[in-house]
PDB file of N, CA and C in Angstrom:
ATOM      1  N   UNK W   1      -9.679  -6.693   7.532  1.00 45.00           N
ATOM      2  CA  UNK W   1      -9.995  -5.561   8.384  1.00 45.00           C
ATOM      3  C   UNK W   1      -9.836  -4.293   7.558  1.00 45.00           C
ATOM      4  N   UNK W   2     -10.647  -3.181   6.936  1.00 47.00           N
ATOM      5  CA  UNK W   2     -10.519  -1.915   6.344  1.00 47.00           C
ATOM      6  C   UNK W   2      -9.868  -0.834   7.805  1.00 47.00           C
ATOM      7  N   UNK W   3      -9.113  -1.240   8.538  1.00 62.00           N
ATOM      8  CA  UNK W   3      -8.780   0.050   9.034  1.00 62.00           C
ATOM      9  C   UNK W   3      -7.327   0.025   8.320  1.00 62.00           C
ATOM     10  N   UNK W   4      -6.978   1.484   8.097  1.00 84.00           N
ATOM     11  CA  UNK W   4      -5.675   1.518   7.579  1.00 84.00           C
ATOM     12  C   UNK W   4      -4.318   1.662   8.497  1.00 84.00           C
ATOM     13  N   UNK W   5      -3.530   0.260   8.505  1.00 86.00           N
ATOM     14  CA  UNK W   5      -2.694   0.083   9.954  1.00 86.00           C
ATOM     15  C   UNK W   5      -1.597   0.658   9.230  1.00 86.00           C
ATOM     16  N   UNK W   6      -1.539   1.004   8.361  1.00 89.00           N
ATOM     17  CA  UNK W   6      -0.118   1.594   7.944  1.00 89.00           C
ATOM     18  C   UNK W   6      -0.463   2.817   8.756  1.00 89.00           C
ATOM     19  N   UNK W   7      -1.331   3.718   8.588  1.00 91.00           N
ATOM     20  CA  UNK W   7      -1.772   4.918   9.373  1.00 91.00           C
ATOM     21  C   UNK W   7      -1.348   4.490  11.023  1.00 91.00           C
ATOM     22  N   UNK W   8      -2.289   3.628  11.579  1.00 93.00           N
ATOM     23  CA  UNK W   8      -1.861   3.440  12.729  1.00 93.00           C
ATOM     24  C   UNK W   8      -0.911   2.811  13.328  1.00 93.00           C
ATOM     25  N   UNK W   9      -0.141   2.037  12.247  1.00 93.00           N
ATOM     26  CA  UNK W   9       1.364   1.832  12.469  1.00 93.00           C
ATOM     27  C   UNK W   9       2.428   3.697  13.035  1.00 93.00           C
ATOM     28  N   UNK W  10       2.162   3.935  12.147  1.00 93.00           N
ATOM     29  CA  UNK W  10       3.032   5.396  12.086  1.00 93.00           C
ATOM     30  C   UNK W  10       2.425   6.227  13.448  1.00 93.00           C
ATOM     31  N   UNK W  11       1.062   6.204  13.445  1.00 94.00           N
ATOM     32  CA  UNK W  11       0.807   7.275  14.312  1.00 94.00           C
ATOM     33  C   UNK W  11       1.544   6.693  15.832  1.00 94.00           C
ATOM     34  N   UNK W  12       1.523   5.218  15.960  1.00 96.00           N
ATOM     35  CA  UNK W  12       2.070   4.609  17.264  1.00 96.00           C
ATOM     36  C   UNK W  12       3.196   5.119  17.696  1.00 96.00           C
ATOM     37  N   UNK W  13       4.034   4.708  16.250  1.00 96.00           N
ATOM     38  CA  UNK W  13       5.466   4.890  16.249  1.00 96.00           C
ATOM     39  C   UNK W  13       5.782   6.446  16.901  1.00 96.00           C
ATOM     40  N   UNK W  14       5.091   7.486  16.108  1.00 97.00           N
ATOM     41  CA  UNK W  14       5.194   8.753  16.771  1.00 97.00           C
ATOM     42  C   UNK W  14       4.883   8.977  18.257  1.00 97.00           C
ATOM     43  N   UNK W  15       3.346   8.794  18.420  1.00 96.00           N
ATOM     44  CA  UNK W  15       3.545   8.665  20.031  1.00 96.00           C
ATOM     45  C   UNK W  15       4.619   8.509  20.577  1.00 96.00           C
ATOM     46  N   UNK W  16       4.836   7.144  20.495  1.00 97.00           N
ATOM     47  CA  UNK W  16       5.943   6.437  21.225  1.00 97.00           C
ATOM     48  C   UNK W  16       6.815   6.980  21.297  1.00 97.00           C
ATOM     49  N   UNK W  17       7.750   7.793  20.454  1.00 97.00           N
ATOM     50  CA  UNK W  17       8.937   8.905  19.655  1.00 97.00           C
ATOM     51  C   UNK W  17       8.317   9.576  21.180  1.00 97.00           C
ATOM     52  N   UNK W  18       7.463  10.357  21.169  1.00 95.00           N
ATOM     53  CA  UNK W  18       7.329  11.886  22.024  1.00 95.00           C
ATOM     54  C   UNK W  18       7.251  11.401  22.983  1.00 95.00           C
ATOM     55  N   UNK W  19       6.821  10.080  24.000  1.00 95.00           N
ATOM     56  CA  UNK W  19       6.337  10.091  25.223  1.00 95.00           C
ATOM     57  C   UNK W  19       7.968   9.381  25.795  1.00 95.00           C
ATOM     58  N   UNK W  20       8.884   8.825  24.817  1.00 95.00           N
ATOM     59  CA  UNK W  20       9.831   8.555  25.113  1.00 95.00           C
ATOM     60  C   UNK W  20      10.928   9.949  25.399  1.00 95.00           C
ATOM     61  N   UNK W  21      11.102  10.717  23.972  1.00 94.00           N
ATOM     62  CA  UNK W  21      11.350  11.907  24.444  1.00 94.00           C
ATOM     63  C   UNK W  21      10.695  12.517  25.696  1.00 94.00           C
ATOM     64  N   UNK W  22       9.574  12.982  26.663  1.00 92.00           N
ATOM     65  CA  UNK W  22       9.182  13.282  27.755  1.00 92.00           C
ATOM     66  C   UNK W  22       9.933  13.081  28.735  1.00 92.00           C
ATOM     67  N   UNK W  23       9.592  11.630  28.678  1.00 93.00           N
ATOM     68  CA  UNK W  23      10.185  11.035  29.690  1.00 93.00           C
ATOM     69  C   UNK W  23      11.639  10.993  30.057  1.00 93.00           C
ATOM     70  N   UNK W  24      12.807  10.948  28.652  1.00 92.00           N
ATOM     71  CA  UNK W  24      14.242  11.166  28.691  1.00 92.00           C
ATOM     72  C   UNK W  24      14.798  12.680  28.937  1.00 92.00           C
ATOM     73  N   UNK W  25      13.911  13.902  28.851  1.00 91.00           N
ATOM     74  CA  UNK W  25      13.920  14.648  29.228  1.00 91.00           C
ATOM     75  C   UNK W  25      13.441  15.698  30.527  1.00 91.00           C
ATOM     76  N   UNK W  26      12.539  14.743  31.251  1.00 87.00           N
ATOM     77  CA  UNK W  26      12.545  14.931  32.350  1.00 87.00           C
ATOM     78  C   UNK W  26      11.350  16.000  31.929  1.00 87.00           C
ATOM     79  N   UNK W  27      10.679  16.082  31.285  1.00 84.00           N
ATOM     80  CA  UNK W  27       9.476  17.092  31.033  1.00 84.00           C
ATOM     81  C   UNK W  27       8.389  16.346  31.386  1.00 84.00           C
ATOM     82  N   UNK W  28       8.071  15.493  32.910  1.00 85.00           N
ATOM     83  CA  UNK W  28       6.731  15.301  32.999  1.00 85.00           C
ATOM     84  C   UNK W  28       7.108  14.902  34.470  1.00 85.00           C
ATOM     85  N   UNK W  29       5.592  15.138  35.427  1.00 89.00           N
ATOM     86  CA  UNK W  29       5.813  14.790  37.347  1.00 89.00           C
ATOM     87  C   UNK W  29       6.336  13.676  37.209  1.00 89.00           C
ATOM     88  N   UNK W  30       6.954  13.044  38.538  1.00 90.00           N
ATOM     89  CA  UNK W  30       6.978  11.914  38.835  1.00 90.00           C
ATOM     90  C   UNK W  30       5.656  11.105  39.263  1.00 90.00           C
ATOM     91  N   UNK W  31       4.520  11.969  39.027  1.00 93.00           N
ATOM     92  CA  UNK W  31       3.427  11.943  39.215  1.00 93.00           C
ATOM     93  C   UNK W  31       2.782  11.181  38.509  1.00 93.00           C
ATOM     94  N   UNK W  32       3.017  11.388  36.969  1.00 92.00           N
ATOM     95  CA  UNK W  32       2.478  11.345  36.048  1.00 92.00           C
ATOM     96  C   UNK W  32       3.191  10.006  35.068  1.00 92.00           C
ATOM     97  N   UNK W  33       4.550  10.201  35.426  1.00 93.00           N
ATOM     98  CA  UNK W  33       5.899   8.838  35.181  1.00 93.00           C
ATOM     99  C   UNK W  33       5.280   7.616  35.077  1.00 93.00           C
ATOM    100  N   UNK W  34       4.110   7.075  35.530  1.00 94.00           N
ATOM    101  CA  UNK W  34       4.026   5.573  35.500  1.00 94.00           C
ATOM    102  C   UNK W  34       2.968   5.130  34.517  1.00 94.00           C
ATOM    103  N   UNK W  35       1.947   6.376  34.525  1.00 95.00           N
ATOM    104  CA  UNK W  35       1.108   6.496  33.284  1.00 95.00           C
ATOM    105  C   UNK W  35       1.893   6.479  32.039  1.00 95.00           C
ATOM    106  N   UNK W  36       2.808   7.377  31.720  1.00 95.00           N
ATOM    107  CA  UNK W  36       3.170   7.575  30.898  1.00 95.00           C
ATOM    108  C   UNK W  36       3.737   6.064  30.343  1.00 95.00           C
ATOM    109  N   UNK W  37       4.555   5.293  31.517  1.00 95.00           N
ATOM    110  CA  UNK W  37       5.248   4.169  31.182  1.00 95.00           C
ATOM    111  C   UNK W  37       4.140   3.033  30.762  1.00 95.00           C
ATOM    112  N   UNK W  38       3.298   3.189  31.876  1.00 96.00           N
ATOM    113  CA  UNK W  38       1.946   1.835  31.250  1.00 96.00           C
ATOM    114  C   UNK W  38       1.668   2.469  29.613  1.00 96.00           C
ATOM    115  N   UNK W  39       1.564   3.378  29.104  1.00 96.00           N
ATOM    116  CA  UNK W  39       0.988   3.634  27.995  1.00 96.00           C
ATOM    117  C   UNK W  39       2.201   3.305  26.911  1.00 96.00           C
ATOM    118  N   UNK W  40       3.117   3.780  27.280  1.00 97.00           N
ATOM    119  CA  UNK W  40       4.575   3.299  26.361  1.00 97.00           C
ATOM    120  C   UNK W  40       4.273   1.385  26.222  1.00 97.00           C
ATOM    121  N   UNK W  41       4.317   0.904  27.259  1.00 97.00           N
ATOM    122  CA  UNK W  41       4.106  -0.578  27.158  1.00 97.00           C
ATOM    123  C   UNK W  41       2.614  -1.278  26.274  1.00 97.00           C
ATOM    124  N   UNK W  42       1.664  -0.210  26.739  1.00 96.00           N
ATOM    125  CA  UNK W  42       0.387  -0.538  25.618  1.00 96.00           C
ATOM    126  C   UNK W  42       1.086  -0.320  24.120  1.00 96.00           C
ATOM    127  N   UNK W  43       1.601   0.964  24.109  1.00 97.00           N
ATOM    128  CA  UNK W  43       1.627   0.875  22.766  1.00 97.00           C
ATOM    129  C   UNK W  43       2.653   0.463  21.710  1.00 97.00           C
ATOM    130  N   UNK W  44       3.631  -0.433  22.817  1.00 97.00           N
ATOM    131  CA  UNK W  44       4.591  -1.437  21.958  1.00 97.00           C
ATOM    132  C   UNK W  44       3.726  -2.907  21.999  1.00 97.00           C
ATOM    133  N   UNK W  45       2.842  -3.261  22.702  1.00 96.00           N
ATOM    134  CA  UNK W  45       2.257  -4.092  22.753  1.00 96.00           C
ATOM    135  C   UNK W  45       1.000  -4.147  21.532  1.00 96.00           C
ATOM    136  N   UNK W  46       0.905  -3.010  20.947  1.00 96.00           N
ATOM    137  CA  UNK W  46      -0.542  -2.830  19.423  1.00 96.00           C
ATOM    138  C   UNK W  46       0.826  -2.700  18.529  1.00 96.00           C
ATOM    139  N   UNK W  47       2.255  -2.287  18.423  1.00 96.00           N
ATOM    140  CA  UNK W  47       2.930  -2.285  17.685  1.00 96.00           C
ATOM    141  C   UNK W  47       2.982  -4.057  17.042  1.00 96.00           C
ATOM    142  N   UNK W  48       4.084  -4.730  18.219  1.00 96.00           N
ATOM    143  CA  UNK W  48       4.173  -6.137  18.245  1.00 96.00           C
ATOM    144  C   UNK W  48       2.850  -6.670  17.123  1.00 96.00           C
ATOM    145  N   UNK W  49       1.802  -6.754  17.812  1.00 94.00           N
ATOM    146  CA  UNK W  49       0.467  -7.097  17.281  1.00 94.00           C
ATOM    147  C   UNK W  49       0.212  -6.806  15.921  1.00 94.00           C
ATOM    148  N   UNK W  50       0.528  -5.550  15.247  1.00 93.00           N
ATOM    149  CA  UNK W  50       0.631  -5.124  14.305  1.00 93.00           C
ATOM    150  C   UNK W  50       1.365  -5.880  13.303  1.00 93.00           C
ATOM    151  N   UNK W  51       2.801  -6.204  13.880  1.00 92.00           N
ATOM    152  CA  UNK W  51       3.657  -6.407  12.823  1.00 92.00           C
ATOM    153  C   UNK W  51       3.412  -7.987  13.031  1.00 92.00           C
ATOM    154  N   UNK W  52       2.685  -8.797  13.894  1.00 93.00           N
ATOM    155  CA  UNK W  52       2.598 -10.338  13.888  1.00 93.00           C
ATOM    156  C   UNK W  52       1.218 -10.705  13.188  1.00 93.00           C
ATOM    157  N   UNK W  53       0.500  -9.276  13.069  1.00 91.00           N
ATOM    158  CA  UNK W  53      -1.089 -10.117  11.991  1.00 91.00           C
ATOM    159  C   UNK W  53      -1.989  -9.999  13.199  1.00 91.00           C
ATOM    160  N   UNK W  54      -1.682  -9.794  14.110  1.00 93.00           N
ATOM    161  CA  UNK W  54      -3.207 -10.129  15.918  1.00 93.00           C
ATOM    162  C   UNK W  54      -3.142  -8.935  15.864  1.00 93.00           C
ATOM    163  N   UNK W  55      -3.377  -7.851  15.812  1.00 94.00           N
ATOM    164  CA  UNK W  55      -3.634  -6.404  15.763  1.00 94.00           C
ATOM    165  C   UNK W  55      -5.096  -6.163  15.402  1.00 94.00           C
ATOM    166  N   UNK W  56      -6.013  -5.939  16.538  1.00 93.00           N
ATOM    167  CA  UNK W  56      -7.537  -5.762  15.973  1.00 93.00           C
ATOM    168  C   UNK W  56      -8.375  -7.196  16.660  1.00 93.00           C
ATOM    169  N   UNK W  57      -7.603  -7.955  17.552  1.00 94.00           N
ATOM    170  CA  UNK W  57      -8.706  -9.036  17.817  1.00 94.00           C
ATOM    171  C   UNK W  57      -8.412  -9.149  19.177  1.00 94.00           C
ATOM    172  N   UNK W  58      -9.344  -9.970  19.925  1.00 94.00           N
ATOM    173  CA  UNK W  58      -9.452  -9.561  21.365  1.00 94.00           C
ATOM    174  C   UNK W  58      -8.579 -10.483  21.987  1.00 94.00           C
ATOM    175  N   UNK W  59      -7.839  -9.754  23.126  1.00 94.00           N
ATOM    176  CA  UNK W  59      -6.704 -11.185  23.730  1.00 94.00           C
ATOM    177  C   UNK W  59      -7.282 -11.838  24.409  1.00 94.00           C
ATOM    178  N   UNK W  60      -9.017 -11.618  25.013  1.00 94.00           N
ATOM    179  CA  UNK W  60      -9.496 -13.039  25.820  1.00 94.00           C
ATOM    180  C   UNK W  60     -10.297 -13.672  24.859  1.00 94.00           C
ATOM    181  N   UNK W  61     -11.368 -13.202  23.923  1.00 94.00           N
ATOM    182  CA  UNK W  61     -11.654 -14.427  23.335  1.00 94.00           C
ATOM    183  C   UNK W  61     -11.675 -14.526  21.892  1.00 94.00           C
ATOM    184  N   UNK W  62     -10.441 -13.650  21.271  1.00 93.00           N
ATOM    185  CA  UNK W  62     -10.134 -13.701  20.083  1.00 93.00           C
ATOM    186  C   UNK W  62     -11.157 -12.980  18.762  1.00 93.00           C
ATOM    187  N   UNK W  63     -12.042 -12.472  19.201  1.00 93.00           N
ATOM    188  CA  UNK W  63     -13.350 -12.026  18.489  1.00 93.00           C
ATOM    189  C   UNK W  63     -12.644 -10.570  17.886  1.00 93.00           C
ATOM    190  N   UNK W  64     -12.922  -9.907  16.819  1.00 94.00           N
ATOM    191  CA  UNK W  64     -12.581  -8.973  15.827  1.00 94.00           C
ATOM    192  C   UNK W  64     -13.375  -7.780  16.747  1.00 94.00           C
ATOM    193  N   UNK W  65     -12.142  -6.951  17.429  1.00 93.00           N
ATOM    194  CA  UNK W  65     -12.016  -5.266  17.859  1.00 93.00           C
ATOM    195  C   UNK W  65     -12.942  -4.757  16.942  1.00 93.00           C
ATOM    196  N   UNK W  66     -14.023  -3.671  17.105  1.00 90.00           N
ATOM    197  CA  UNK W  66     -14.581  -2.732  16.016  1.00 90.00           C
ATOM    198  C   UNK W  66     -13.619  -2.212  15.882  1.00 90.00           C
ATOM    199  N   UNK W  67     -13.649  -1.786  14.474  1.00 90.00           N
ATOM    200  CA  UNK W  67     -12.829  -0.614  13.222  1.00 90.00           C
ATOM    201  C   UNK W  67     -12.406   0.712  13.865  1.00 90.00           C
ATOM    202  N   UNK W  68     -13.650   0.826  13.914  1.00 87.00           N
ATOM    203  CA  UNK W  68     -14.117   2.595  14.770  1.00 87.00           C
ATOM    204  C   UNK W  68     -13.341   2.886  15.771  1.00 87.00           C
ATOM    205  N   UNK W  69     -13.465   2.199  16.685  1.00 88.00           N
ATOM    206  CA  UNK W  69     -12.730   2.410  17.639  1.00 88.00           C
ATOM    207  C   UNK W  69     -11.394   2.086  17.889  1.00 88.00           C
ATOM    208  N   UNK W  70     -10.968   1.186  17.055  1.00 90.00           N
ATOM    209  CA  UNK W  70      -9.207   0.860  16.840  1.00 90.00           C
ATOM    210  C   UNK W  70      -8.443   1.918  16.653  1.00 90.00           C
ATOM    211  N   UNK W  71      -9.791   2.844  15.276  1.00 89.00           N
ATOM    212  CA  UNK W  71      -8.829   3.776  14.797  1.00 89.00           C
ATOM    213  C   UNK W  71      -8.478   5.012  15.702  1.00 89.00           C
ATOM    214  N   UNK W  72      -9.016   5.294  16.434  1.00 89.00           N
ATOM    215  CA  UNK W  72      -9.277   5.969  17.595  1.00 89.00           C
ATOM    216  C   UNK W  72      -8.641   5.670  19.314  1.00 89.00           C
ATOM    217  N   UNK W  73      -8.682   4.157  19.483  1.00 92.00           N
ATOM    218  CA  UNK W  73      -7.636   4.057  20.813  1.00 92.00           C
ATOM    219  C   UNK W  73      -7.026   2.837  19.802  1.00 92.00           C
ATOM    220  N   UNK W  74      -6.143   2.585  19.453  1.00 93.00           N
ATOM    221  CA  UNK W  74      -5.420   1.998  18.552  1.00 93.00           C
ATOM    222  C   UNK W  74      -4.861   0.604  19.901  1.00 93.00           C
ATOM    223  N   UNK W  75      -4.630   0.703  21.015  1.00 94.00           N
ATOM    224  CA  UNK W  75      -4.040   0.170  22.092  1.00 94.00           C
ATOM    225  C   UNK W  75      -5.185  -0.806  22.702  1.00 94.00           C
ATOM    226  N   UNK W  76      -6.237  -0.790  22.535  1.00 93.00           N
ATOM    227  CA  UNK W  76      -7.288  -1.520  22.846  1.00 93.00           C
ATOM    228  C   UNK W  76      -7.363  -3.163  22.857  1.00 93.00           C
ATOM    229  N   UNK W  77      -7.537  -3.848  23.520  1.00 94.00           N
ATOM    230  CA  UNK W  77      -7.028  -5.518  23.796  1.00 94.00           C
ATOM    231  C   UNK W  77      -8.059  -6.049  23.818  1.00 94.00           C
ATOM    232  N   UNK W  78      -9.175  -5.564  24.479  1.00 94.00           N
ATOM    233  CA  UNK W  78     -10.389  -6.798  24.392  1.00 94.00           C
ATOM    234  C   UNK W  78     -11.524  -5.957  24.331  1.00 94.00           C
ATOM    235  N   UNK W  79     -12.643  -6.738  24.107  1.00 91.00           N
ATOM    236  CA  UNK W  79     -14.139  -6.349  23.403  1.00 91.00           C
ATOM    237  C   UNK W  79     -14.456  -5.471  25.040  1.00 91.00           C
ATOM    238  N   UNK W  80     -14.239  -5.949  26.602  1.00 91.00           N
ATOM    239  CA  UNK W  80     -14.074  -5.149  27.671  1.00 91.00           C
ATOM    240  C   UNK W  80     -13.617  -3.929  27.715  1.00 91.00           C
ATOM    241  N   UNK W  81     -12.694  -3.576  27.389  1.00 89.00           N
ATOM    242  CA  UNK W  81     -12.129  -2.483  26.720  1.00 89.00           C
ATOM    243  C   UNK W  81     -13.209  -1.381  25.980  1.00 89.00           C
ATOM    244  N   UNK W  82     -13.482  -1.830  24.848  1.00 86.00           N
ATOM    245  CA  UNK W  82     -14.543  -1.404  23.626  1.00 86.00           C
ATOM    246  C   UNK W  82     -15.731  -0.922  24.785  1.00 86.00           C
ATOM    247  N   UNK W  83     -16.850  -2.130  25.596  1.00 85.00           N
ATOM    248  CA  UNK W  83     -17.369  -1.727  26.614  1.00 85.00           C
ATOM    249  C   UNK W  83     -17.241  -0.248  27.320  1.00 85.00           C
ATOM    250  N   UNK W  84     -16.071  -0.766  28.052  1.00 86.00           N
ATOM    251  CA  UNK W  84     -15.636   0.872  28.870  1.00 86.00           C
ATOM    252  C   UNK W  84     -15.614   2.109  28.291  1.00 86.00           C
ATOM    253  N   UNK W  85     -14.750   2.077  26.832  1.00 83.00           N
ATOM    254  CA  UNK W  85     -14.961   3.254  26.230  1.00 83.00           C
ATOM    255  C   UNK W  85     -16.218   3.547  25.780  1.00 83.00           C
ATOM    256  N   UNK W  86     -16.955   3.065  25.143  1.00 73.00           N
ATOM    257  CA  UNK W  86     -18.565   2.911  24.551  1.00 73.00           C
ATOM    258  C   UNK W  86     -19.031   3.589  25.618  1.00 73.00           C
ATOM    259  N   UNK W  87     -18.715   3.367  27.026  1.00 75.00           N
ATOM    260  CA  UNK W  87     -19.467   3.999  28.285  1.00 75.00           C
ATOM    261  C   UNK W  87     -19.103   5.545  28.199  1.00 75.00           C
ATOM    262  N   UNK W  88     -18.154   5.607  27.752  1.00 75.00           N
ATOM    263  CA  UNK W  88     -17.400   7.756  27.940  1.00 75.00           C
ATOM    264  C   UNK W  88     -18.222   7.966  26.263  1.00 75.00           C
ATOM    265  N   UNK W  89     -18.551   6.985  25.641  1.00 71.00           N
ATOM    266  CA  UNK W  89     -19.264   7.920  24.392  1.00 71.00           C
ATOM    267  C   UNK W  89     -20.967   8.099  24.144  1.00 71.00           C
ATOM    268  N   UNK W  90     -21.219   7.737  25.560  1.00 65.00           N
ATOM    269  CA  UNK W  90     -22.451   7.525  24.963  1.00 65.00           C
ATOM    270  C   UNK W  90     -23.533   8.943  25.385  1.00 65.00           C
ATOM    271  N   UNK W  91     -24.134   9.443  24.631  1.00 61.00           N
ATOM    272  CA  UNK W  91     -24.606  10.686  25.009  1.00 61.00           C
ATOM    273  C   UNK W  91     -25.666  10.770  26.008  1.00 61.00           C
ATOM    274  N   UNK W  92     -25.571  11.861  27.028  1.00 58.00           N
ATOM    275  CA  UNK W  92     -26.652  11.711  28.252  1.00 58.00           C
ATOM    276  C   UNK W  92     -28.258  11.826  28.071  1.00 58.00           C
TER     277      UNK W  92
END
């Protein structure tokens, strides 16, 4: 795979750093609290993946994530996924 996961190793790790800080500091709605937590759980879940070698392939039918877009939602699980976003990029 040419995406560079050391890059997106680190950038995770940071996220993760700030949305944990947020949240331990009480700087976000209770509104907003569960998003924040589903996204904390995505992105120990592309961490895990990362450090086991499955980082970049799809959890239903195992087929290789595009590059492009890894590097970009790094948290991404299946080629469905890829779909949905592909739908917010595509020009009118």
């Amino acid at each position: 795979m040419d995406i560079n996961t050391n890059k997106i190793y680190s950038e995770l790790r940071k996220t993760k750093q700030e949305l944990l800080q947020r949240i331990n500091e009480n700087k976000c709605s209770p509104l907003v609290k569960p998003y924040i937590l589903g996204e904390l759980k995505d992105i120990e879940d592309a961490l895990d993946k990362l450090e086991t070698g499955t980082f970049g392939t799809c959890e239903i039918s195992g087929e290789l994530l595009p590059p492009d877009l890894l590097e970009i939602v790094p948290t991404l699980k299946s080629i469905d996924d890829c779909k949905t976003i592909g739908y917010f990029f595509r020009k009118a």
